[in-house]
Coordinates of C-alpha atoms and ligand atoms in Angstrom, one line a residue:
X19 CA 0.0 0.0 0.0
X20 CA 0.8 3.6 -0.7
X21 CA 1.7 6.0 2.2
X22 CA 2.0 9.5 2.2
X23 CA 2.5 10.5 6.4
X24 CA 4.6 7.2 7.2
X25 CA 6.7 4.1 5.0
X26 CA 6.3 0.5 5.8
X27 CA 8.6 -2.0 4.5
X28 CA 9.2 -5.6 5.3
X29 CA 12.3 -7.4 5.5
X30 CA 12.6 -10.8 7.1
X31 CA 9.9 -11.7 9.2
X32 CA 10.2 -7.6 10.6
X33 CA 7.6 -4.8 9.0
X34 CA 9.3 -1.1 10.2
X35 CA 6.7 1.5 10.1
X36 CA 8.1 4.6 10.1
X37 CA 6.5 8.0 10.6
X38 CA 7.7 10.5 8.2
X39 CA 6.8 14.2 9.0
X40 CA 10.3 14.7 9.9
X41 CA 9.3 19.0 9.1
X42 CA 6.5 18.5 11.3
X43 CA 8.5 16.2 14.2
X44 CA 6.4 13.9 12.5
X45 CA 3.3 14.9 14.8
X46 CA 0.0 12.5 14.2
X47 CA -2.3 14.2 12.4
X48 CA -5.6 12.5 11.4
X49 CA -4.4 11.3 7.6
X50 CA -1.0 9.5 9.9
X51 CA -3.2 8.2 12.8
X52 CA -5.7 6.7 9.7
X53 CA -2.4 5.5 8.1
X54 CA -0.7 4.1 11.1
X55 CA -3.7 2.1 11.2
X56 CA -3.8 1.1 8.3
X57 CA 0.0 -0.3 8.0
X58 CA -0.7 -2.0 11.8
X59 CA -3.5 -3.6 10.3
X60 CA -1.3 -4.8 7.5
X61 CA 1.6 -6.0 8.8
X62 CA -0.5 -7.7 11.6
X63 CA -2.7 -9.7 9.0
X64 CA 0.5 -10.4 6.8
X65 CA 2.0 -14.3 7.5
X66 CA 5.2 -12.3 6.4
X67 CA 5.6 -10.5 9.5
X68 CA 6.6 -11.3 12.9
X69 CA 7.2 -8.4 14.4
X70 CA 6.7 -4.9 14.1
X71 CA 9.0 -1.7 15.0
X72 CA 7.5 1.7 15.0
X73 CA 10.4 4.5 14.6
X74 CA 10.2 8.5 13.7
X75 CA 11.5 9.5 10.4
X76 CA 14.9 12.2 10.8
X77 CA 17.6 12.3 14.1
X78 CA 15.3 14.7 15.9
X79 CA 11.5 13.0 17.2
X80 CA 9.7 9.5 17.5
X81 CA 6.1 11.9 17.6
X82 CA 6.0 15.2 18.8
X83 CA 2.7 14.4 19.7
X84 CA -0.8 14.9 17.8
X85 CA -0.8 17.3 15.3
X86 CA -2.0 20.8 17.7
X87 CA -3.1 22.9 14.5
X88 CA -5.9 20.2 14.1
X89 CA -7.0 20.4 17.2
X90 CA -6.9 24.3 18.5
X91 CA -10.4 25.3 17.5
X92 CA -12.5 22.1 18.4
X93 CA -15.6 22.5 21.2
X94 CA -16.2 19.9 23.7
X95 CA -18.1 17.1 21.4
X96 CA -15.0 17.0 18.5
X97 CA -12.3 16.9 21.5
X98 CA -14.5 14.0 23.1
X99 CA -14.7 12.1 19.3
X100 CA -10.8 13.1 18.6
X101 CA -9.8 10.8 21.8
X102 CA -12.2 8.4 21.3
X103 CA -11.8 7.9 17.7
X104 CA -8.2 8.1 18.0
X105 CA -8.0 5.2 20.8
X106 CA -10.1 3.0 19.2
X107 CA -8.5 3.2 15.5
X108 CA -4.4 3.3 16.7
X109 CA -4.0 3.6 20.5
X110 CA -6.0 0.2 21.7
X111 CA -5.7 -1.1 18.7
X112 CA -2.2 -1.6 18.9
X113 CA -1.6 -2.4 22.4
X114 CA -4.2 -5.4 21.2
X115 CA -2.4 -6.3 18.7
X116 CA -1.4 -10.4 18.4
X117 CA 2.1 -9.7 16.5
X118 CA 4.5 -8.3 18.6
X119 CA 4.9 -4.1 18.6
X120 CA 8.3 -2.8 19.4
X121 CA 8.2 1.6 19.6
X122 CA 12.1 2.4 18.6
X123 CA 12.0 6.2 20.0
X124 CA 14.6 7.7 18.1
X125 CA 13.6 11.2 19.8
X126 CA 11.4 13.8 21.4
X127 CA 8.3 10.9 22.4
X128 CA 5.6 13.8 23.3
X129 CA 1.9 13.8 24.3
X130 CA 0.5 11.5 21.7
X131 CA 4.1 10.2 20.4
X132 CA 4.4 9.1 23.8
X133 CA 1.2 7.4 24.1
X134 CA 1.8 5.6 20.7
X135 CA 5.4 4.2 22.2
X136 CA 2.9 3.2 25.4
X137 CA 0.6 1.4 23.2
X138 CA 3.4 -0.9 21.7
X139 CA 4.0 -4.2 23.7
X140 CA 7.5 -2.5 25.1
X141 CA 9.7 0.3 23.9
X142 CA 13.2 1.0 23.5
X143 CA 15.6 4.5 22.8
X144 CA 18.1 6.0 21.9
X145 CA 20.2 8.3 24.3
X146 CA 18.9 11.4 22.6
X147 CA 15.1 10.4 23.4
X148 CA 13.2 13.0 25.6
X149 CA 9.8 11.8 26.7
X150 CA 6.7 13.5 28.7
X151 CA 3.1 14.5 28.6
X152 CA 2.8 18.0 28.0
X153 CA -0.4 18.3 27.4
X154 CA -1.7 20.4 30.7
X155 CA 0.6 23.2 29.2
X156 CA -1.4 23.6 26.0
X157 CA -5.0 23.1 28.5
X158 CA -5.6 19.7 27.9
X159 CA -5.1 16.4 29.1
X160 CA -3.4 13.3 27.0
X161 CA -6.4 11.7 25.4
X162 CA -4.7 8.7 24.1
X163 CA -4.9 6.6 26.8
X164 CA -1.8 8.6 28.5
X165 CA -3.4 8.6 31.6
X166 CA -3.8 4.9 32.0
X167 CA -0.9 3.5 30.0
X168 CA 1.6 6.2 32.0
X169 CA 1.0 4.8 35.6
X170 CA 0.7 1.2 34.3
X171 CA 4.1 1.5 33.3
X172 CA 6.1 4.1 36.1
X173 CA 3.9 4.1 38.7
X174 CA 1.5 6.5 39.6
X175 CA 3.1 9.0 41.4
X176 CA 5.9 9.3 38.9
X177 CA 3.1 9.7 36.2
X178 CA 1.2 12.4 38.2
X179 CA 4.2 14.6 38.7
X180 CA 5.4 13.7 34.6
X181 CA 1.4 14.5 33.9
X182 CA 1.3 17.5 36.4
X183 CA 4.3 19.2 35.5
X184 CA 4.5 18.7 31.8
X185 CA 8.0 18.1 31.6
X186 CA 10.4 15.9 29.3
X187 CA 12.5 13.2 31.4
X188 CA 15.8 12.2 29.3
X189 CA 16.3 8.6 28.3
X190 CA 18.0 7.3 31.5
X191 CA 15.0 8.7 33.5
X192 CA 12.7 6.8 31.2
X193 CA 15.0 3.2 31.3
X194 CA 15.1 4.2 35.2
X195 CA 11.3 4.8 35.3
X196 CA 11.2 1.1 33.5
X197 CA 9.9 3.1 30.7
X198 CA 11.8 2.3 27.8
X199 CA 13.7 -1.1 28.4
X200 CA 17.1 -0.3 26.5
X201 CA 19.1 3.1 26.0
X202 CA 21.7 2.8 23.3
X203 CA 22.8 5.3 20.7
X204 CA 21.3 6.6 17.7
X205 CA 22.6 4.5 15.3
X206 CA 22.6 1.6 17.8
X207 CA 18.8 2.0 18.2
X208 CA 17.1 0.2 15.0
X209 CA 19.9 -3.1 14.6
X210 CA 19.1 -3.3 18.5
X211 CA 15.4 -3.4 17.9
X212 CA 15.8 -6.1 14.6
X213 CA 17.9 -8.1 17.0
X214 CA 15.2 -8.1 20.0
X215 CA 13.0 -9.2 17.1
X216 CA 14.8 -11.8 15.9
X217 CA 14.8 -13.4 19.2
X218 CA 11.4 -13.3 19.3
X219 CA 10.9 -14.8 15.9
X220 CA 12.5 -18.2 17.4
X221 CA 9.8 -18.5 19.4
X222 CA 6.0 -19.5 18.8
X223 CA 4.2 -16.8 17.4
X224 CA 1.1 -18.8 17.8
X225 CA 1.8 -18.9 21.5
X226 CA 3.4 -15.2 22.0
X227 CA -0.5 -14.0 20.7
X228 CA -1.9 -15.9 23.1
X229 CA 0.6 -14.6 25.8
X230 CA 0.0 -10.8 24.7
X231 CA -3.7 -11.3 25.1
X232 CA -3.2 -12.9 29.0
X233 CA -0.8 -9.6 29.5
X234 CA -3.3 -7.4 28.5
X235 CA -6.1 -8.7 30.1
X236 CA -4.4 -7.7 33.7
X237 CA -5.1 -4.2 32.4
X238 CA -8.8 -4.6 31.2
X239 CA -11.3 -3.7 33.4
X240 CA -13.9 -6.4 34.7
X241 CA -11.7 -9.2 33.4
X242 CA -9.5 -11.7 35.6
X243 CA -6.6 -12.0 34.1
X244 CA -5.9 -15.1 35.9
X245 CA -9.1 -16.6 34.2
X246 CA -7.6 -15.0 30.7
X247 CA -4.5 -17.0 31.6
X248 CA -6.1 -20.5 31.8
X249 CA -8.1 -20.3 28.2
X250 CA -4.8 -19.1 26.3
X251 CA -2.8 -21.6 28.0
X252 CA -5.9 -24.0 26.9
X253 CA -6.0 -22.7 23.5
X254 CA -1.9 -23.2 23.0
X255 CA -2.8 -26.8 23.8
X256 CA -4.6 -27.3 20.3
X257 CA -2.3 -25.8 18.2
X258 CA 0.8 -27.4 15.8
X259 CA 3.1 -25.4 17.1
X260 CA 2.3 -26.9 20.8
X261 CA 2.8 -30.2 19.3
X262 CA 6.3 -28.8 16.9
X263 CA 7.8 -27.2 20.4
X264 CA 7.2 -30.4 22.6
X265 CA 8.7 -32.7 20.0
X266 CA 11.5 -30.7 18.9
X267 CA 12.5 -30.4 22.8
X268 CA 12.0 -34.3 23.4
X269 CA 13.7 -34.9 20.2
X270 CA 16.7 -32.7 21.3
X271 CA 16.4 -30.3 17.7
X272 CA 15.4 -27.0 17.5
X273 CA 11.7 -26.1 17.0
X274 CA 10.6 -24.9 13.6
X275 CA 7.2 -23.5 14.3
X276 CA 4.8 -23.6 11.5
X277 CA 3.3 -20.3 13.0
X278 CA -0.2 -19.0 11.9
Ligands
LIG2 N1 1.8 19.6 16.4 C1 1.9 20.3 15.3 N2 3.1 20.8 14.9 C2 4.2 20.4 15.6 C3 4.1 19.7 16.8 C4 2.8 19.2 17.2 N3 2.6 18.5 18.3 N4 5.4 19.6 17.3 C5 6.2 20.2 16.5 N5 5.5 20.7 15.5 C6 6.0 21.5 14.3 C7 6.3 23.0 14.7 O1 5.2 23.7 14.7 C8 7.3 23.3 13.7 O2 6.6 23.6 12.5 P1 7.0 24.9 11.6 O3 8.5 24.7 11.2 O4 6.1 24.8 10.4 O5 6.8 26.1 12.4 C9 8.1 22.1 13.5 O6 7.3 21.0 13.9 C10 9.4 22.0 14.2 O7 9.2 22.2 15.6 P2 9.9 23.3 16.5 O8 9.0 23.7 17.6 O9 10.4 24.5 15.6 O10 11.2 22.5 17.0 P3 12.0 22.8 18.3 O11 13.2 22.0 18.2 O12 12.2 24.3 18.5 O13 11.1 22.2 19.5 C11 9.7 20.6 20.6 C12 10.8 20.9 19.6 C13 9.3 19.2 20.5 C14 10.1 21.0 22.0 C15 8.5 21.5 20.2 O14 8.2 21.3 18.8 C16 7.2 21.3 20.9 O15 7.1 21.7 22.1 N6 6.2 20.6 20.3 C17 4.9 20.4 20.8 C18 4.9 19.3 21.8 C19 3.6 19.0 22.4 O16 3.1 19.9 23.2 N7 3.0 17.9 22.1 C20 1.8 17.5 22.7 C21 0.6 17.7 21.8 S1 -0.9 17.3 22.5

């Protein structure tokens, strides 16, 4: 498919999606978030891919955040269907995704950019990566799930005071916070990403669906996740790659998963 806010390309199991308003900082406006969805969508339907890595086009920004000059003149109904339309088509959507989602943040990770890095399964950065939430500056509040997804991840006092004060924390902060899981440099950032992937890869990506869906289901209101756990571990019971993991252990080989 043809982009014109973000490329996808696919290489070996991996689909990179990469937002390209590098003159903008690459902020979501509503043709990206549409086409972020899109190439999610995609790559998640695709037997080609395995995993997915979301990066920011340029040295500079991941996602400066959504796209303020969309925004600045909506009343109270658009700004109530911007976040809702928003977490339903890339925010949730993502996070429930059953191929792994990796957020490479190659920069400034703000408001909405830092939501969409939140949304992904785990994130890691590079050293030049400055995250926050400054949305109470501009007289708003994050509305892609920043307010849930922040204290999931950091705690919620560290999330009120990031939230509160609208500030950036550096990448050490954010791999201190358990934020971001690895700080390496720029150029380090994407080969360090394909190599996380690749280790994933080896694995069952039958069974890592069903494991992101027990995950996520700690974080869904009215649903025990404990519960969640026993059907998906259920559910891996019926599948060939159950049966090509078992043998290929008990045969002393490695496993060659048929996959989905
Ligand atoms: N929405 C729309 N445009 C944005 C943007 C956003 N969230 N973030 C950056 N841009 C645009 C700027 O308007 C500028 O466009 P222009 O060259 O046409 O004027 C361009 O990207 C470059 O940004 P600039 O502010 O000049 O870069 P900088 O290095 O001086 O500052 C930031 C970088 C990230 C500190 C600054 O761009 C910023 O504060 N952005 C907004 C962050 C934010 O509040 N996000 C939450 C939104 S809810």
């Amino acid at each position: 498919m043809n982009y014109n806010n973000i490329l996808s390309t696919t290489e070996n199991g991996i689909t990179t999606i990469t937002i390209n308003r590098p003159s903008k900082l690459n902020a979501l406006n509503r043709d990206t978030i549409q086409e972020l969805h899109d190439a999610f969508y995609e790559a998640n339907q695709s037997i080609d891919t395995k995993v997915i890595i979301v990066t920011g086009s340029g040295e500079k920004a991941f996602v400066a955040g959504a796209d303020i000059s969309e925004f600045a003149d909506f009343n109270v109904e658009e700004g109530g269907k911007l976040a809702a339309k928003g977490q339903e088509l890339l925010f949730d959507f993502v996070e429930n995704l059953s191929t792994p989602a990796i957020a490479a943040v190659n920069g400034f990770a703000l408001g909405g950019g830092l939501e969409l890095a939140m949304a992904c399964h785990f994130r890691v950065a590079s050293s030049n990566a400055k995250m926050g939430l400054p949305e109470v500056s501009l007289g708003v509040i994050p509305g892609y799930g920043g307010t849930q997804r922040l204290p999931q991840l950091v705690g919620k006092g560290r999330a009120m005071e990031m939230v509160m004060t609208a500030g950036m924390i550096d990448a050490n902060q954010a791999l201190n916070y358990g934020l971001v899981n690895h700080v390496v440099e720029q150029e380090e950032l994407l080969p360090l990403a394909e190599k996380i992937a690749n280790k994933i890869m080896r694995n069952s990506s039958v069974a890592i669906a069903e494991a992101i869906a027990a995950v996520n289901a700690n974080y869904k209101d009215g649903v025990d996740g404990y519960q969640a756990e026993i059907v998906a571990f259920g559910n891996c019971f019926g599948t060939e790659d159950f049966i090509e993991g078992t043998t290929a252990f008990l045969e002393k080989r490695k496993a060659d998963f048929p996959g989905r």
